[in-house]
CSV table of C-alpha atoms in Angstrom, one decimal:
chain,number,residue,atom,x,y,z
A,1,MET,CA,0.0,0.0,0.0
A,2,ALA,CA,1.3,3.4,-0.9
A,3,ALA,CA,2.2,6.0,1.7
A,4,PRO,CA,-0.4,8.7,2.1
A,5,SER,CA,0.2,11.9,0.1
A,6,VAL,CA,1.0,15.2,1.9
A,7,PHE,CA,-2.6,16.3,1.1
A,8,GLU,CA,-4.0,13.1,2.8
A,9,GLN,CA,-1.7,13.6,5.8
A,10,LEU,CA,-2.8,17.2,6.2
A,11,GLU,CA,-6.5,16.4,5.8
A,12,SER,CA,-6.2,13.6,8.4
A,13,GLN,CA,-4.7,16.0,10.9
A,14,GLY,CA,-7.6,18.4,11.1
A,15,VAL,CA,-5.3,21.1,12.5
A,16,LEU,CA,-2.3,22.8,10.9
A,17,ALA,CA,-0.3,25.0,13.3
A,18,VAL,CA,0.9,28.1,11.5
A,19,LEU,CA,3.9,29.6,13.3
A,20,VAL,CA,6.3,32.6,13.1
A,21,VAL,CA,9.6,31.5,14.6
A,22,ASP,CA,12.0,34.3,15.4
A,23,ASN,CA,14.7,32.1,16.8
A,24,ALA,CA,15.7,28.8,15.2
A,25,ALA,CA,16.7,27.4,18.6
A,26,ASP,CA,13.0,27.5,19.6
A,27,ALA,CA,11.9,25.4,16.7
A,28,VAL,CA,12.6,21.9,18.0
A,29,PRO,CA,11.1,22.4,21.5
A,30,LEU,CA,8.1,24.0,19.8
A,31,ALA,CA,7.6,21.0,17.4
A,32,GLU,CA,8.0,18.6,20.3
A,33,ALA,CA,5.4,20.5,22.3
A,34,LEU,CA,3.0,20.4,19.4
A,35,LEU,CA,3.5,16.7,19.0
A,36,ALA,CA,2.9,16.1,22.7
A,37,GLY,CA,-0.4,18.0,22.3
A,38,GLY,CA,-1.5,15.9,19.4
A,39,VAL,CA,-0.6,18.3,16.5
A,40,SER,CA,1.7,16.7,14.0
A,41,ALA,CA,1.6,19.2,11.1
A,42,MET,CA,3.0,22.7,11.0
A,43,GLU,CA,3.7,25.5,8.6
A,44,LEU,CA,6.6,27.9,9.3
A,45,THR,CA,6.1,31.3,7.8
A,46,LEU,CA,8.9,33.0,5.9
A,47,ARG,CA,8.4,36.2,7.8
A,48,THR,CA,11.7,35.8,9.7
A,49,ALA,CA,15.2,35.0,8.8
A,50,ALA,CA,15.0,32.0,11.2
A,51,ALA,CA,12.4,30.1,9.2
A,52,LEU,CA,14.7,28.0,7.0
A,53,ASP,CA,17.0,27.1,9.9
A,54,ALA,CA,14.0,26.2,12.0
A,55,LEU,CA,12.8,23.9,9.1
A,56,LYS,CA,16.2,22.2,9.0
A,57,ALA,CA,16.3,21.7,12.7
A,58,ILE,CA,12.8,20.2,12.9
A,59,ARG,CA,13.4,17.9,10.0
A,60,ARG,CA,16.6,16.6,11.7
A,61,ALA,CA,15.4,16.3,15.3
A,62,VAL,CA,11.6,15.7,14.9
A,63,PRO,CA,11.1,13.7,11.7
A,64,GLU,CA,7.6,12.6,12.7
A,65,MET,CA,6.5,16.3,12.4
A,66,LEU,CA,5.0,17.1,8.9
A,67,VAL,CA,6.5,20.6,8.4
A,68,GLY,CA,6.1,23.0,5.5
A,69,ILE,CA,6.8,26.6,4.7
A,70,GLY,CA,4.6,29.6,3.6
A,71,THR,CA,4.1,32.2,2.3
A,72,LEU,CA,6.0,31.5,-0.9
A,73,LEU,CA,6.0,34.4,-3.2
A,74,ILE,CA,8.6,33.7,-5.9
A,75,PRO,CA,9.9,30.6,-7.7
A,76,GLU,CA,13.3,30.8,-6.0
A,77,GLN,CA,11.6,30.4,-2.6
A,78,VAL,CA,9.9,27.3,-3.8
A,79,ARG,CA,13.2,25.8,-5.0
A,80,GLN,CA,14.9,26.7,-1.7
A,81,VAL,CA,12.3,25.2,0.7
A,82,ALA,CA,12.1,22.1,-1.5
A,83,SER,CA,15.8,21.6,-1.3
A,84,GLU,CA,15.7,22.1,2.5
A,85,GLY,CA,13.2,19.3,2.8
A,86,ALA,CA,9.9,21.0,3.4
A,87,ALA,CA,7.0,18.6,3.0
A,88,PHE,CA,4.8,21.2,1.4
A,89,GLY,CA,4.7,24.9,0.6
A,90,VAL,CA,1.9,27.5,0.8
A,91,SER,CA,1.4,30.3,-1.6
A,92,PRO,CA,-1.3,33.0,-1.4
A,93,GLY,CA,-2.0,32.7,-5.1
A,94,PHE,CA,-0.7,31.7,-8.5
A,95,ASN,CA,1.6,33.8,-10.6
A,96,ARG,CA,1.4,33.2,-14.3
A,97,ARG,CA,4.8,34.8,-14.9
A,98,SER,CA,6.5,33.0,-17.8
A,99,ARG,CA,9.8,31.2,-17.3
A,100,PRO,CA,13.0,32.8,-18.6
């Protein structure tokens, strides 16, 4: 049997914690607290410089947490968060800008 897709995993959770992390050192304890409280999916916003480091720390230390990144605004951000291991990305819309 195939593993559930990210969409299926998110749907089964019922709750997605959306967080602004100012300090990457807070990310792992935060993810662990969410898991202890029954929340196993989270979105880290790109509003702070710590977001990508927080993503990396959570992926390394709390692999059972389904963690993604938002708000993705440009194609480079999509490539960057995918390369850092985000399970999903969130964008406020679709940009039909043509590729170079």
